[in-house]
Short mmCIF file of C-alpha atoms in Angstrom, two decimals:
data_model
loop_
_atom_site.label_atom_id
_atom_site.label_comp_id
_atom_site.label_asym_id
_atom_site.label_seq_id
_atom_site.Cartn_x
_atom_site.Cartn_y
_atom_site.Cartn_z
CA GLY A 1 0.00 0.00 0.00
CA ALA A 2 0.92 3.65 -0.12
CA GLY A 3 3.39 4.91 2.42
CA VAL A 4 3.55 8.25 4.19
CA SER A 5 3.57 11.10 1.72
CA GLN A 6 4.65 14.70 2.20
CA SER A 7 4.31 17.83 0.13
CA PRO A 8 5.96 19.82 -1.17
CA SER A 9 9.20 17.89 -1.55
CA ASN A 10 11.14 21.15 -1.68
CA LYS A 11 10.22 24.63 -0.50
CA VAL A 12 12.29 27.77 -0.89
CA THR A 13 11.02 30.85 0.88
CA GLU A 14 12.18 34.25 1.96
CA LYS A 15 12.89 35.13 5.55
CA GLY A 16 9.77 36.40 7.27
CA LYS A 17 7.28 34.50 5.12
CA ASP A 18 4.92 31.80 6.44
CA VAL A 19 5.07 28.22 5.13
CA GLU A 20 2.79 25.20 5.36
CA LEU A 21 4.05 21.63 5.09
CA ARG A 22 1.66 18.75 4.56
CA CYS A 23 1.74 15.13 5.67
CA ASP A 24 -0.54 12.30 4.57
CA PRO A 25 -0.09 9.35 6.93
CA ILE A 26 -0.69 5.71 6.14
CA SER A 27 -4.42 5.00 6.17
CA GLY A 28 -5.56 3.66 9.53
CA HIS A 29 -2.56 4.93 11.45
CA THR A 30 -3.69 6.80 14.54
CA ALA A 31 -0.32 8.21 15.61
CA LEU A 32 1.46 10.94 13.64
CA TYR A 33 4.81 12.56 14.36
CA TRP A 34 6.81 15.49 12.99
CA TYR A 35 10.61 15.57 13.22
CA ARG A 36 13.22 17.96 11.91
CA GLN A 37 16.54 16.92 10.40
CA SER A 38 19.18 19.62 10.28
CA LEU A 39 22.96 19.67 9.96
CA GLY A 40 23.66 21.11 13.36
CA GLN A 41 20.95 19.41 15.41
CA GLY A 42 20.50 15.99 13.84
CA LEU A 43 17.00 14.50 14.07
CA GLU A 44 14.73 16.30 16.54
CA PHE A 45 11.19 15.50 17.63
CA LEU A 46 8.73 18.35 17.09
CA ILE A 47 5.14 17.26 17.78
CA TYR A 48 3.04 14.10 18.19
CA PHE A 49 -0.66 13.40 17.60
CA GLN A 50 -2.46 10.30 18.88
CA GLY A 51 -6.10 9.89 17.96
CA ASN A 52 -8.26 12.57 19.54
CA SER A 53 -5.91 13.22 22.43
CA ALA A 54 -4.25 16.58 22.95
CA PRO A 55 -1.02 16.70 20.94
CA ASP A 56 2.40 16.57 22.58
CA LYS A 57 3.95 19.87 21.49
CA SER A 58 7.00 19.61 23.73
CA GLY A 59 9.47 19.58 20.84
CA LEU A 60 8.33 22.70 19.03
CA PRO A 61 11.27 25.15 19.10
CA SER A 62 9.25 28.36 19.28
CA ASP A 63 5.72 29.72 19.14
CA ARG A 64 6.25 30.39 15.42
CA PHE A 65 5.73 26.65 14.92
CA SER A 66 2.29 25.06 15.05
CA ALA A 67 0.64 21.94 13.69
CA GLU A 68 -2.80 20.53 13.34
CA ARG A 69 -4.28 17.24 12.32
CA THR A 70 -7.69 17.33 10.72
CA GLY A 71 -10.10 14.42 10.97
CA GLY A 72 -7.44 12.21 12.46
CA SER A 73 -5.65 11.98 9.12
CA VAL A 74 -3.80 14.72 7.22
CA SER A 75 -1.51 16.98 9.22
CA THR A 76 -0.15 20.44 8.44
CA LEU A 77 2.94 21.95 10.04
CA THR A 78 2.96 25.74 9.86
CA ILE A 79 5.99 27.93 10.40
CA GLN A 80 5.27 31.63 10.72
CA ARG A 81 7.79 34.40 10.03
CA THR A 82 10.43 31.94 8.89
CA GLN A 83 14.05 32.43 9.91
CA GLN A 84 17.20 31.11 8.28
CA GLU A 85 17.73 28.68 11.16
CA ASP A 86 14.43 27.01 10.20
CA SER A 87 16.14 25.60 7.10
CA ALA A 88 16.04 21.82 7.46
CA VAL A 89 14.35 18.67 6.23
CA TYR A 90 11.00 18.21 7.94
CA LEU A 91 10.02 14.56 8.33
CA CYS A 92 6.62 13.13 9.08
CA ALA A 93 6.05 9.63 10.43
CA SER A 94 2.99 7.60 11.28
CA SER A 95 2.35 4.41 13.22
CA PHE A 96 -0.68 2.16 13.75
CA THR A 97 -0.77 3.35 17.34
CA THR A 98 1.68 4.57 19.95
CA TYR A 99 4.73 2.29 20.35
CA ASN A 100 4.21 0.56 16.99
CA GLU A 101 6.80 0.92 14.23
CA GLN A 102 6.99 4.44 12.82
CA PHE A 103 7.02 4.74 9.04
CA PHE A 104 8.66 7.86 7.69
CA GLY A 105 7.79 10.02 4.73
CA PRO A 106 10.35 11.34 2.23
CA GLY A 107 10.54 14.71 3.93
CA THR A 108 10.15 18.33 2.86
CA ARG A 109 13.40 20.23 2.37
CA LEU A 110 12.83 23.81 3.52
CA THR A 111 15.30 26.52 2.56
CA VAL A 112 14.88 29.99 4.03
CA LEU A 113 16.82 32.65 2.15
CA ALA B 1 17.60 13.88 30.82
CA GLN B 2 16.93 11.71 27.80
CA ARG B 3 19.88 11.52 25.48
CA VAL B 4 21.31 9.25 22.80
CA THR B 5 24.99 9.50 21.92
CA GLN B 6 26.65 8.13 18.82
CA PRO B 7 30.32 9.04 19.22
CA GLU B 8 31.39 8.40 15.64
CA LYS B 9 30.21 10.69 12.85
CA LEU B 10 31.89 8.55 10.21
CA LEU B 11 32.98 4.93 10.21
CA SER B 12 34.89 3.56 7.26
CA VAL B 13 35.64 -0.16 6.84
CA PHE B 14 36.58 -2.52 4.05
CA LYS B 15 34.17 -5.09 2.64
CA GLY B 16 34.21 -8.26 4.68
CA ALA B 17 35.48 -6.57 7.83
CA PRO B 18 33.47 -6.56 11.05
CA VAL B 19 31.64 -3.38 11.91
CA GLU B 20 30.36 -1.96 15.19
CA LEU B 21 28.41 1.26 15.42
CA LYS B 22 28.32 2.56 18.97
CA CYS B 23 25.29 3.91 20.78
CA ASN B 24 24.97 4.97 24.39
CA TYR B 25 21.85 6.31 26.01
CA SER B 26 20.72 8.17 29.10
CA TYR B 27 17.19 7.60 30.35
CA SER B 28 15.63 7.22 33.79
CA GLY B 29 13.09 4.50 33.23
CA SER B 30 12.39 1.68 30.78
CA PRO B 31 13.39 2.59 27.24
CA GLU B 32 12.90 0.83 23.98
CA LEU B 33 15.93 1.10 21.69
CA PHE B 34 15.99 1.17 17.90
CA TRP B 35 18.35 1.41 14.99
CA TYR B 36 17.13 3.31 11.94
CA VAL B 37 18.93 3.43 8.59
CA GLN B 38 18.81 5.90 5.73
CA TYR B 39 20.29 4.74 2.43
CA SER B 40 21.25 7.33 -0.17
CA ARG B 41 18.17 9.08 -1.59
CA GLN B 42 15.80 6.86 0.40
CA ARG B 43 13.59 7.55 3.37
CA LEU B 44 14.46 6.73 6.95
CA GLN B 45 13.46 3.17 7.82
CA LEU B 46 13.56 0.89 10.82
CA LEU B 47 16.44 -1.58 10.81
CA LEU B 48 15.81 -3.31 14.12
CA ARG B 49 14.42 -2.79 17.59
CA HIS B 50 15.57 -4.26 20.87
CA ILE B 51 12.27 -5.86 21.84
CA SER B 52 12.04 -8.01 18.72
CA ARG B 53 15.55 -9.43 19.15
CA GLU B 54 15.82 -10.05 15.41
CA SER B 55 18.81 -10.09 13.11
CA ILE B 56 18.12 -7.95 10.06
CA LYS B 57 20.47 -7.97 7.03
CA GLY B 58 23.04 -9.64 9.27
CA PHE B 59 22.95 -6.85 11.86
CA THR B 60 22.37 -7.47 15.55
CA ALA B 61 22.22 -5.19 18.57
CA ASP B 62 22.30 -6.10 22.23
CA LEU B 63 20.91 -3.90 24.95
CA ASN B 64 23.37 -3.62 27.84
CA LYS B 65 21.53 -1.92 30.68
CA GLY B 66 24.61 -1.83 32.89
CA GLU B 67 26.60 0.12 30.32
CA THR B 68 23.48 1.82 28.89
CA SER B 69 24.59 0.83 25.42
CA PHE B 70 22.92 -0.56 22.30
CA HIS B 71 25.74 -1.08 19.83
CA LEU B 72 24.99 -2.31 16.30
CA LYS B 73 27.19 -5.09 14.96
CA LYS B 74 27.73 -7.03 11.78
CA PRO B 75 30.46 -9.63 11.37
CA PHE B 76 31.10 -9.08 7.64
CA ALA B 77 30.27 -5.68 6.15
CA GLN B 78 28.95 -5.40 2.59
CA GLU B 79 29.15 -2.42 0.23
CA GLU B 80 25.36 -2.14 0.25
CA ASP B 81 25.51 -1.48 3.99
CA SER B 82 26.89 1.99 3.27
CA ALA B 83 24.31 4.39 4.73
CA MET B 84 23.52 6.71 7.60
CA TYR B 85 22.62 4.90 10.81
CA TYR B 86 20.67 6.43 13.67
CA CYS B 87 20.23 5.01 17.14
CA ALA B 88 16.96 6.04 18.80
CA LEU B 89 15.26 5.75 22.17
CA GLN B 90 11.57 5.63 22.97
CA GLY B 91 10.48 6.15 26.55
CA LEU B 92 7.88 3.72 27.82
CA ASN B 93 6.79 5.76 30.85
CA ASN B 94 3.82 7.64 29.37
CA GLN B 95 6.17 9.55 27.07
CA GLY B 96 4.03 8.99 24.02
CA GLY B 97 5.80 7.40 21.10
CA LYS B 98 8.30 10.11 20.30
CA LEU B 99 11.76 8.99 19.31
CA ILE B 100 14.93 10.59 20.65
CA PHE B 101 17.66 10.20 18.05
CA GLY B 102 21.43 10.22 18.20
CA GLN B 103 23.39 12.39 15.80
CA GLY B 104 23.91 9.52 13.40
CA THR B 105 26.91 7.60 12.10
CA GLU B 106 27.74 7.45 8.43
CA LEU B 107 29.00 3.99 7.52
CA SER B 108 31.15 3.71 4.43
CA VAL B 109 32.07 0.21 3.24
CA LYS B 110 34.91 0.25 0.73
CA PRO B 111 35.46 -2.51 -1.84
#
């Protein structure tokens, strides 16, 4: 079946602009995660959704970052007033439920000029 | 504090040589440990997890709670093993399913 998909695959934006990154998890997966992969910081957890529970936002680096998950499926990560340090690959993963294997998407490469 | 440490950024070996990628962790509680691999131009994927105790593609990893280590080993490296390897920890004490990753080790297997 189809794996986790993300769009766009690449995004170039100017400093100060807002961006939206999209994640389509595997159908039936109730848990969804966002991670960030950057040269200086490696792979960092950002946010986690599980079913209808309140999301775990403990990894979001600043209040410019937010995410939502509509209808328990598609998720959007929004970065407001982008900064150059936001440049990274943003990865989405989903799992059947918490503690099951996480399947990763191909990532969105964000470049902030 | 939860932390995963992979001390080697790059590990280079010749084909047929044994390989060991080191991973140490810090966690107060019961963790689950994983190794993820990312081949060139492919997405991150699970290689193996401690709880399943499997050998995948000839790789094994043993959890040593005394040394808080989860090193990845393979007796005879192959060129197709060249990739980026990440050790990761998942807390099992109501931490949700988030993964804490090490910085990664790039394995290069030379012919």
